[in-house]
XYZ file of C-alpha atoms in Angstrom:
556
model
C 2.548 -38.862 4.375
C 1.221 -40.764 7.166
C -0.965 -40.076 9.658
C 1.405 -39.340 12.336
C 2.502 -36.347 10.590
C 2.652 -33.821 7.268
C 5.452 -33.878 4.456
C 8.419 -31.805 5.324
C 7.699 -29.216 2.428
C 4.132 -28.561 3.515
C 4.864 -27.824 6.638
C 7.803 -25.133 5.856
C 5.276 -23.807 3.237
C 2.592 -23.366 6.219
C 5.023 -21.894 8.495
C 6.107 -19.403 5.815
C 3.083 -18.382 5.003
C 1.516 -18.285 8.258
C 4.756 -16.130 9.587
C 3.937 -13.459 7.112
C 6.158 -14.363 3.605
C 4.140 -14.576 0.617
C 6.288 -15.342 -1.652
C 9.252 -17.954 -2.729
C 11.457 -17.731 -5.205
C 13.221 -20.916 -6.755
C 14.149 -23.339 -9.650
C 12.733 -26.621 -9.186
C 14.462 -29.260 -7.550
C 14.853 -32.973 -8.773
C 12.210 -34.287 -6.413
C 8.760 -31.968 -5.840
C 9.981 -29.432 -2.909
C 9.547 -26.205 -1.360
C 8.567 -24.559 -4.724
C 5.945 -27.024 -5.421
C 4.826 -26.894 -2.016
C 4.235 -23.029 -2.269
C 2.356 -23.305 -5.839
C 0.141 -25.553 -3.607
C -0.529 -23.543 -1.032
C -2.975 -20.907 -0.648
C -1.452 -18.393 1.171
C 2.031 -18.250 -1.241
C 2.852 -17.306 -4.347
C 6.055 -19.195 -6.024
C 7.961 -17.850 -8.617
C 10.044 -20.030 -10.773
C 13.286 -18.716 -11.776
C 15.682 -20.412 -13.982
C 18.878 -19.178 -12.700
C 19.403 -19.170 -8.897
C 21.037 -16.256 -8.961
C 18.686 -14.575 -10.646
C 16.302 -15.611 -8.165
C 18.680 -14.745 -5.363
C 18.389 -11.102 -6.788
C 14.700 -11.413 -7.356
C 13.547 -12.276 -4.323
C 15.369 -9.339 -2.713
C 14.239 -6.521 -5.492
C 10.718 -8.602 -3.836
C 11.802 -7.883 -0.651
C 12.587 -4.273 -1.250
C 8.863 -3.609 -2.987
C 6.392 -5.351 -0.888
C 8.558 -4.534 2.181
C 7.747 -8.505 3.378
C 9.782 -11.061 4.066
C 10.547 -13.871 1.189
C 11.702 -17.515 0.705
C 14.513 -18.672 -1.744
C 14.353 -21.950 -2.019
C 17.685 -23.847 -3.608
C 19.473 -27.056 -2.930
C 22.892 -28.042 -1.513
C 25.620 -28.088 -4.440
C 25.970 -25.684 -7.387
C 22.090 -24.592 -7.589
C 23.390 -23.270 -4.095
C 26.536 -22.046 -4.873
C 24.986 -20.366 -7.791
C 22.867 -18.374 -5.659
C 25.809 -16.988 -3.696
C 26.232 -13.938 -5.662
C 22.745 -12.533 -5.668
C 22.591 -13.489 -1.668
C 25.967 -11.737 -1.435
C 23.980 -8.738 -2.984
C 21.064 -9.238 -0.598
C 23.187 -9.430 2.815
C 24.720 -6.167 1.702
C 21.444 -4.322 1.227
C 19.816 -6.425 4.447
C 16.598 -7.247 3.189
C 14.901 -10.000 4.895
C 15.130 -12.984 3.380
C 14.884 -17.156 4.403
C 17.031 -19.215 2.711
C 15.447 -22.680 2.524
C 18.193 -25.443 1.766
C 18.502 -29.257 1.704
C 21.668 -31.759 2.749
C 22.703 -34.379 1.284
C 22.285 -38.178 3.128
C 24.544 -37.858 6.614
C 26.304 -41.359 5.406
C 27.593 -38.639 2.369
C 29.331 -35.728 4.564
C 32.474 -36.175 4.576
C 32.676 -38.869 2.135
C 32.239 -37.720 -1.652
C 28.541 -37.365 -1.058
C 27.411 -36.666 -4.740
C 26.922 -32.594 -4.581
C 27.924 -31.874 -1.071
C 29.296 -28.607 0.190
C 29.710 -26.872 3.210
C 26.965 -24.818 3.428
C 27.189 -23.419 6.874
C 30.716 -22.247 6.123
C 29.908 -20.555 3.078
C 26.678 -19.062 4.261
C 28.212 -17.473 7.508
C 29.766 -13.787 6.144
C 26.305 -13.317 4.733
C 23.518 -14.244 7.452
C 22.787 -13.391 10.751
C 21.664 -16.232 11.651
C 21.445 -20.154 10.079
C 20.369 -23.604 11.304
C 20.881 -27.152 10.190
C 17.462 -29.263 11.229
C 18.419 -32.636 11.427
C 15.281 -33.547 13.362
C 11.753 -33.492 12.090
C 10.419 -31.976 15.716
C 12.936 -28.877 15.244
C 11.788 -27.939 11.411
C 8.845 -25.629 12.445
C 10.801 -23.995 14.866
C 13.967 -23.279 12.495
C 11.395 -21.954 9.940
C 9.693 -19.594 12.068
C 12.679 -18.554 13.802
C 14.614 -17.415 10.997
C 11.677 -15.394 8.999
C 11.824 -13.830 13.152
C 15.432 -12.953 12.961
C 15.645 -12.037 9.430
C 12.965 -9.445 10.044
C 13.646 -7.912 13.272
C 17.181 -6.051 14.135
C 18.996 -5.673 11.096
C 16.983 -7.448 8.657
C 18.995 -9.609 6.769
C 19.157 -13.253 5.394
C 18.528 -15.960 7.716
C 19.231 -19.693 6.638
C 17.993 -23.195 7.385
C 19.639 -26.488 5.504
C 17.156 -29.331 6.284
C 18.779 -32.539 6.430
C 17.749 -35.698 3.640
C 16.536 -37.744 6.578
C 13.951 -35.135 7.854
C 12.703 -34.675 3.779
C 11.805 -37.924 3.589
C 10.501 -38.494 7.765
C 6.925 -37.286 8.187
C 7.417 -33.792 10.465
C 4.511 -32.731 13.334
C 1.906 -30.309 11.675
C 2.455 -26.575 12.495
C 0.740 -25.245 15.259
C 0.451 -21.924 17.258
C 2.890 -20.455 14.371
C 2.052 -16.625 14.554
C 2.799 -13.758 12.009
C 6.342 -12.026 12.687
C 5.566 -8.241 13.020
C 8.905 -6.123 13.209
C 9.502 -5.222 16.891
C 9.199 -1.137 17.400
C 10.770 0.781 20.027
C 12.238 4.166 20.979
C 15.161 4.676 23.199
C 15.576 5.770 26.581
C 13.845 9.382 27.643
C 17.663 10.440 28.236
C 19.012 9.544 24.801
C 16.480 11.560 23.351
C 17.178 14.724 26.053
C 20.602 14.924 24.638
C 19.821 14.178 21.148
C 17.078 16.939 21.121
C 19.673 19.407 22.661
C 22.617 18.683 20.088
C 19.595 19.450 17.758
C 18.471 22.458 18.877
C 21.747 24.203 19.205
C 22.504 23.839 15.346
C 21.854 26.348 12.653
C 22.700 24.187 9.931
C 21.029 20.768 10.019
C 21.084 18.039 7.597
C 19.090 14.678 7.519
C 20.891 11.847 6.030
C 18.331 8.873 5.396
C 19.266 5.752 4.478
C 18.036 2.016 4.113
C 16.884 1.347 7.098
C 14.339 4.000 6.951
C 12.185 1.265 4.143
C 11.761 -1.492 6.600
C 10.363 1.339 9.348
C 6.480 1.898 8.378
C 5.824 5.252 8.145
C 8.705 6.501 8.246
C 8.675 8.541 5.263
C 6.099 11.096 6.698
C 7.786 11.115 9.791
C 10.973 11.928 8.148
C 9.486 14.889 6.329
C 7.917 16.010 9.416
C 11.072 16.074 11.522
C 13.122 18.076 8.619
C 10.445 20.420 8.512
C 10.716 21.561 11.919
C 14.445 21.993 11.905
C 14.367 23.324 8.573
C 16.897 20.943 7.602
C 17.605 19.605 3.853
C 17.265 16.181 3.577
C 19.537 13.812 1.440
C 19.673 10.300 1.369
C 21.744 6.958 0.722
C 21.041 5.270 -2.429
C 19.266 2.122 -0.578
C 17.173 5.047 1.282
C 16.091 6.834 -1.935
C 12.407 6.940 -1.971
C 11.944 7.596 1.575
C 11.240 11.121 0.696
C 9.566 11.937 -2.274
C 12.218 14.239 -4.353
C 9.943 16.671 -5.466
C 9.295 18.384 -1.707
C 11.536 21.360 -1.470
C 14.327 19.754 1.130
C 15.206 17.218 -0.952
C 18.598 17.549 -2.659
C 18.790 14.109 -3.542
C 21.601 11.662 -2.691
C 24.680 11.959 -0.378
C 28.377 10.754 -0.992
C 29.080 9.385 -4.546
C 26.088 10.461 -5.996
C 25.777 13.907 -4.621
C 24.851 16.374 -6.980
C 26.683 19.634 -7.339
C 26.360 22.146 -5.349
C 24.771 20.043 -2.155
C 28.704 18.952 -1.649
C 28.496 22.325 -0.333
C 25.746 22.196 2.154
C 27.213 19.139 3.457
C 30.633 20.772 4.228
C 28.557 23.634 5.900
C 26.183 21.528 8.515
C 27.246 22.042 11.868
C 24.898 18.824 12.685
C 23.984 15.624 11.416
C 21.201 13.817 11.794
C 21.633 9.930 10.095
C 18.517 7.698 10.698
C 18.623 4.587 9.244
C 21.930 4.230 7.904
C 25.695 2.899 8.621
C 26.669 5.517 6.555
C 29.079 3.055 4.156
C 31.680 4.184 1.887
C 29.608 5.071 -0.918
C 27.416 7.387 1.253
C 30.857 8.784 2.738
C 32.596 9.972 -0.603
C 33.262 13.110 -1.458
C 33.075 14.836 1.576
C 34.805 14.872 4.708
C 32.162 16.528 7.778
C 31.402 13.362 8.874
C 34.242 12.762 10.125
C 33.535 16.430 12.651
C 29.933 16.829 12.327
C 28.186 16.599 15.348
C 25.693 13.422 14.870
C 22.650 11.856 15.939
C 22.200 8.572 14.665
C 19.193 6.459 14.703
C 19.215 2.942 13.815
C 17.032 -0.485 15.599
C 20.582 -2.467 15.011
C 23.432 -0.826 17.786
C 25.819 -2.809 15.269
C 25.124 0.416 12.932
C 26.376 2.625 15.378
C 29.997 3.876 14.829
C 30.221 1.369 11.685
C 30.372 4.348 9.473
C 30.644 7.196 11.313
C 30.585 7.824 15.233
C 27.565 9.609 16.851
C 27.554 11.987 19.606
C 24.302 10.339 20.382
C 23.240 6.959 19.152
C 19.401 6.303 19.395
C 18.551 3.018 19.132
C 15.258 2.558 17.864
C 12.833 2.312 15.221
C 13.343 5.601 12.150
C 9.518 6.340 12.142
C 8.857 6.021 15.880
C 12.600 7.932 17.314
C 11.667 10.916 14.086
C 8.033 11.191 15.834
C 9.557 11.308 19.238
C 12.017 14.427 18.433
C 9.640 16.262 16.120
C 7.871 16.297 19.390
C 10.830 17.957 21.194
C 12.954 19.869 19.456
C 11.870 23.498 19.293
C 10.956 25.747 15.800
C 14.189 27.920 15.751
C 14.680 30.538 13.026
C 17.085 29.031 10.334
C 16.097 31.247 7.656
C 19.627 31.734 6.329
C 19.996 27.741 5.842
C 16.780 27.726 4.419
C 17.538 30.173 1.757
C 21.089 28.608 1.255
C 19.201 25.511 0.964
C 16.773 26.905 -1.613
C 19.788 27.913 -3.613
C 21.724 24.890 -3.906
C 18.449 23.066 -4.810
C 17.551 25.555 -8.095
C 21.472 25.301 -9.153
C 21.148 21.629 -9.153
C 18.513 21.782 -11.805
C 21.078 22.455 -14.699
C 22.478 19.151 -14.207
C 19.267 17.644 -15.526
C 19.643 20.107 -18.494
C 20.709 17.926 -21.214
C 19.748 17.564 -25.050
C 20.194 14.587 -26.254
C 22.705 15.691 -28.591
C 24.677 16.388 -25.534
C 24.063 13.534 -23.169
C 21.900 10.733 -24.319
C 21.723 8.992 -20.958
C 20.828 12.174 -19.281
C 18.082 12.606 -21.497
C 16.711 9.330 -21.922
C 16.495 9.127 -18.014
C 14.722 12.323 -17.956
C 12.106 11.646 -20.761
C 11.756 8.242 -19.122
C 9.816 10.228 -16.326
C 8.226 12.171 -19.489
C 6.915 9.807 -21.258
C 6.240 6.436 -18.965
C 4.223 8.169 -16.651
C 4.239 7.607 -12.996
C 6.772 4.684 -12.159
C 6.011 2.071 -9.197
C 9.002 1.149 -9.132
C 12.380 2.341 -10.288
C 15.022 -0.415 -11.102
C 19.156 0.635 -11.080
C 22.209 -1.637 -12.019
C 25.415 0.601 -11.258
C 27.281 0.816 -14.409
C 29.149 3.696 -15.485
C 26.383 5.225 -17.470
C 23.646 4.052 -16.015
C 25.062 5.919 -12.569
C 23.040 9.239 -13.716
C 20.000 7.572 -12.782
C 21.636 8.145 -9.606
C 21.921 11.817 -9.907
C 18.819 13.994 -8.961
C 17.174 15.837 -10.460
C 18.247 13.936 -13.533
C 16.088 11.225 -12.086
C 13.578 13.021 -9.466
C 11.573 9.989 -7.662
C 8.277 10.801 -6.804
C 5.755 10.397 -4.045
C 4.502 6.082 -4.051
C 7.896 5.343 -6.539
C 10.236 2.549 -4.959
C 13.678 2.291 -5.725
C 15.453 -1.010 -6.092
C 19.117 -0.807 -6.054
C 21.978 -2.997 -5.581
C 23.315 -2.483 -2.039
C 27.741 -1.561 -1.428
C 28.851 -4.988 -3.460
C 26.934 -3.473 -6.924
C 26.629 -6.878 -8.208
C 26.718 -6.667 -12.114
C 23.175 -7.414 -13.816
C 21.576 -6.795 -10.691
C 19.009 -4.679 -12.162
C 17.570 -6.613 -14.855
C 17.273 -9.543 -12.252
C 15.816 -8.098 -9.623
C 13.119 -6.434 -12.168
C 11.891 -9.981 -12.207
C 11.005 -9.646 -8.214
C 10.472 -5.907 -7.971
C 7.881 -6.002 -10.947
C 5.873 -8.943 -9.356
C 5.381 -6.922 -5.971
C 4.059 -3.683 -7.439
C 0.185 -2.972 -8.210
C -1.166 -4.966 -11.422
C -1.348 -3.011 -14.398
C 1.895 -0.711 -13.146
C 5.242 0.391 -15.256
C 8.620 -0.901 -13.387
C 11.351 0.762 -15.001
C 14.943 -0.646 -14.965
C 18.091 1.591 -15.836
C 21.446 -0.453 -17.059
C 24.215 -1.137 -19.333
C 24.809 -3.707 -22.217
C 27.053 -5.416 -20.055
C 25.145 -5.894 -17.145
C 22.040 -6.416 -19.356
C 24.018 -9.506 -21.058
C 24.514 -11.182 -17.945
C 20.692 -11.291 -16.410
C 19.321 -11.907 -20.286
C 17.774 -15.218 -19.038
C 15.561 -13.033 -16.746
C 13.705 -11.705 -19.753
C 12.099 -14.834 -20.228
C 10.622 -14.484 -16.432
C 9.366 -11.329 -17.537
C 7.503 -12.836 -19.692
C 6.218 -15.580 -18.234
C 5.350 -13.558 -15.283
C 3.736 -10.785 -17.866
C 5.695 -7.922 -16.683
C 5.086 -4.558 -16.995
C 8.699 -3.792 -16.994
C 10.882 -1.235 -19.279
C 14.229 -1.966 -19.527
C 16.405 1.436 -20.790
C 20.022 -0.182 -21.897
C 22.810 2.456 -22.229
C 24.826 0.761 -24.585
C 28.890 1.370 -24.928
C 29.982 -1.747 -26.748
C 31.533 -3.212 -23.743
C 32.621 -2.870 -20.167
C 32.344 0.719 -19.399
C 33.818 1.242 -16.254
C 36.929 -0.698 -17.335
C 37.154 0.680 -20.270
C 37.549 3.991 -18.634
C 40.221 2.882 -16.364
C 42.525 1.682 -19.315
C 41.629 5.034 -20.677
C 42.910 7.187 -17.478
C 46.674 5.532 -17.565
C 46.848 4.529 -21.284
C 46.597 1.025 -20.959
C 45.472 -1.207 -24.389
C 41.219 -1.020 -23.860
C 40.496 -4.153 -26.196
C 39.342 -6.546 -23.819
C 36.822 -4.346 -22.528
C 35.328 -3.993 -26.312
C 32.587 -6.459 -27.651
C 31.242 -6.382 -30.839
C 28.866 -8.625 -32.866
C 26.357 -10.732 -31.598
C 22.055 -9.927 -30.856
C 21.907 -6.507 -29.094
C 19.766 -5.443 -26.230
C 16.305 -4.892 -28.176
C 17.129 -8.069 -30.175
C 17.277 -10.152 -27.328
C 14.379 -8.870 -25.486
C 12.263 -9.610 -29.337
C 13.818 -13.555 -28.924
C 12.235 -13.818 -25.488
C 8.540 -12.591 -26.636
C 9.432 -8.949 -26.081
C 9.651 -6.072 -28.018
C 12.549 -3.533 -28.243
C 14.163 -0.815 -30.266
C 17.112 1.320 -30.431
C 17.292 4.936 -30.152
C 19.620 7.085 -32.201
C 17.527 10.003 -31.930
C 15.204 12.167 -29.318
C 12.332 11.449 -31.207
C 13.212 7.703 -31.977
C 13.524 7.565 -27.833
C 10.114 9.423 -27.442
C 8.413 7.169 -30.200
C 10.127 3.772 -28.397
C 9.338 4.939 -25.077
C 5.209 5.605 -25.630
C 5.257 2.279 -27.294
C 6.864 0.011 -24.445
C 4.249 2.227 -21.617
C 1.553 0.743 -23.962
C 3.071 -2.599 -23.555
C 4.015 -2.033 -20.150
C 0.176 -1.268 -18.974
C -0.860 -4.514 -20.886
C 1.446 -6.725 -18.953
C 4.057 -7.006 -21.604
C 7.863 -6.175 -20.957
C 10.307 -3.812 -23.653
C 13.631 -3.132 -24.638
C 15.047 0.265 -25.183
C 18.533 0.406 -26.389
C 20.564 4.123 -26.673
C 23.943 3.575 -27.590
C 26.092 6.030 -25.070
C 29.354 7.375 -25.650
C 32.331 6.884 -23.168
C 32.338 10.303 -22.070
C 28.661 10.388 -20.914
C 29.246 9.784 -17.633
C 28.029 11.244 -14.015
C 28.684 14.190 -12.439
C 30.060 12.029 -9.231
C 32.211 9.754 -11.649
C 33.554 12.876 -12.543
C 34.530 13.876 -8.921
C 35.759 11.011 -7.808
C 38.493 10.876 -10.516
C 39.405 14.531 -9.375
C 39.792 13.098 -6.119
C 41.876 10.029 -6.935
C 39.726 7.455 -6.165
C 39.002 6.069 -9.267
């Protein structure tokens, strides 16, 4: 480039980098681009992908396990329309990502330019915020501006579609481009006042704690400490598992559609909520019905979250850890003894759910002597199938103190899991197991991202509950007697086949101690930076406890 200026895709690669992302996640372009620009640079890390969407869902499990920003770098036509789904996916669980994007020439809009689309159009249910640079002097703006606005408020995905003429212009070098810190506040001393009394007066807390609480640093100690002094049990969303280890004695693991039996019950007999991080969606609201009475105090940094899902008595607007700190300080130790031995209860008759041979319930068991046998997990991986859902379930699946959970967010896009592995795996600790829970279905789908395991060296375990087909509508056709053959696949490379064709290793399980035998040897594998396979066929029947209840109740 000349001297009057840098090439476009070194300059967004400085600003990126020097705005706090680390990584981008693409599949190279035609032409040398972002991607290239980022293997270049110092301060980032790219990750080729071959599958936009695959990357799409990468970058966000990413997201979710370094708890930083990232870059997904596509083009305008269908590598961008390809990455729709996983972005879809991403907006829902509002992690903070930039979308990077080109145009085509400006003599080609609106005139059969060769892989044109409206990009703006398509991209506006999904970000909060998006910006077409069409001048060189506006690029390191738009870049540093969107990693701002994808970071602070409701994270979410941000957007910027560069036009051909500023690729190809030499742009002014970045300068005075600062790292993006999340803004932190608490609200107003009166907010608090009344939140604190609503508090006080209740015998029967509960803390709900959901997504938001990842993105709040600390927060996880400061949401223990809070539920300690009220004595109240704490549950969470499935985006906000993790926040609170599952092994301290409040936990009773996840609210709404994944509630285990009997914390329904505790839930129905709270006399106050207390929802911190969370819009409470549908998921989180199945199943019961005392959030539609409950007294509530909900805390959230984006007033957008406030009566989405519920509607507070008091809505706190400001940051989980900071707003927990702030009432811990104020509300006063009361004597809940009573709750806390009801609470106690419900928590030791939860434990038979994770009682399960594996004569009785393979996926219960195999998600159980996961734990067993791979150790401590630095990550925890779901897809959302219908077997696969008992990872859902604690204490089937207890997560521990330093485990992160990556889940799809309320569109449970299929073959989520295995893709975002790809992301998740490359932002934990070197030398750490990443386990992934899903079905053959969903599995099928991502298969291509087995061969970025591999080149990324991986220590990921897949564990593929395997029904011969498409579970949940297989059990659909089932409930009103409909013809089930189109949900049925047979033939073809299974699961552990497929991960040996990509330079994996894998094995089926018929047995407890073929599953204990094949899960010792892929933690061996996993430690050495190699990825495995572990296929246990499931039967139609094995499914969740909240599966289970929802039929009852007629949602299904």
């Amino acid at each position: 480039m000349s001297e009057d200026g840098v090439d476009c895709w070194s300059a967004v690669a400085d600003v990126l980098a020097a705005t706090g992302c680390s990584s981008v996640f693409g599949l190279p372009s035609d032409e040398p681009g972002l991607l290239d620009a980022a293997d270049a640079h110092p301060g980032l890390r790219a990750w080729r992908i071959g599958d936009q969407r695959t990357a799409a869902c990468a970058a966000a499990g990413h997201a979710m396990v370094s708890g930083r920003p990232v870059a997904l770098a596509v083009n305008s036509g269908p590598g961008f329309a390809n990455a729709l789904a996983g972005l879809l996916e991403a907006s829902s669980l509002a992690v903070p990502l930039v979308l990077i994007t080109t145009s085509v020439p400006s003599e080609g809009v609106g005139r059969g330019g060769f892989q044109h689309v409206d990009q703006q159009r398509m991209l506006a249910p999904l970000t909060s915020w998006q910006y077409e640079a069409r001048s060189a002097e506006v690029l390191t703006w738009a870049v540093e501006r969107a990693v701002r606005l994808a970071v602070d408020g409701r994270a979410g995905i941000t957007a910027v579609e560069i036009a051909d003429e500023v690729l190809r212009a030499p742009v002014p070098a970045p300068v005075g481009v600062r790292p993006v810190l999340p803004l932190r506040s608490t609200p107003s001393e009166d907010a608090l006042e009344r939140a604190t009394a609503l508090l006080d007066g209740a015998r029967r807390p509960v803390v709900l704690a959901g997504g938001g609480c990842r993105w709040s640093a600390g927060s996880g100690p400061a949401v223990v400490g809070l539920a300690e002094r009220l004595g109240a049990p704490v549950l969470t969303t499935a985006a906000g598992r993790g926040v609170v280890p599952e092994t301290h004695p409040l936990a009773l693991g996840l609210v709404g559609l994944y509630t285990t039996p009997p914390a329904g019950e505790v839930l129905a007999e709270a006399d106050a909520l207390l929802v911190l991080g969370s819009r409470l969606e549908e998921t989180a609201r199945m199943g019961w019905d005392a959030w539609r009475s409950t007294p509530t105090v909900q805390v959230d940094k984006s007033a957008a979250a406030f009566g989405e899902g519920c509607s507070p008595e008091v809505a706190l607007l400001g940051d989980v850890a900071l707003t927990a700190g702030a009432l811990t300080a104020r509300v006063a130790v009361r004597d809940r003894a009573p709750w806390s031995e009801r609470v106690r209860g419900v928590a030791l008759a939860q434990e038979e759910c994770a009682r399960a041979s594996f004569a009785r319930s393979p996926v219960r068991a195999a998600v159980r002597l996961a734990q067993r046998e791979l150790g401590r997990l630095a990550v925890v991986v779901q897809d959302n199938g219908l077997h696969d859902m008992w990872s859902y379930h604690y204490p089937v699946l207890r997560v521990e103190e330093g485990t992160t959970v990556v889940c799809p967010g309320e569109q449970t896009l299929m073959g989520f899991g295995l893709a975002a592995s790809v992301g998740a795996s490359a932002g934990a600790p070197e030398g750490s197991v990443c386990a992934v829970f899903t079905g053959d279905s969903a599995f099928r789908l991502s298969a291509g991202a087995l061969e970025s395991l591999r080149e990324q060296g991986s220590g990921v375990v897949v564990v593929v509950f395997d029904d011969a087909g498409f579970g949940w509508p297989r059990r659909l056709r089932l409930a009103v007697g409909a013809d089930t053959r189109v949900t049925e696949v047979s033939g073809g490379p299974t699961a552990d086949e497929l991960a040996a064709v990509h330079g994996g290793w894998g094995a089926t399980a018929r047995t407890e101690a073929e599953l204990v035998a094949a899960l010792r040897t892929a933690r061996d594998r996993a430690v050495r930076g190699g990825f495995s396979v572990v296929r246990v066929p499931a039967a139609d029947d094995d499914v969740p406890v909240g599966v289970l209840e929802m039929e009852r109740e007629g949602h299904a």
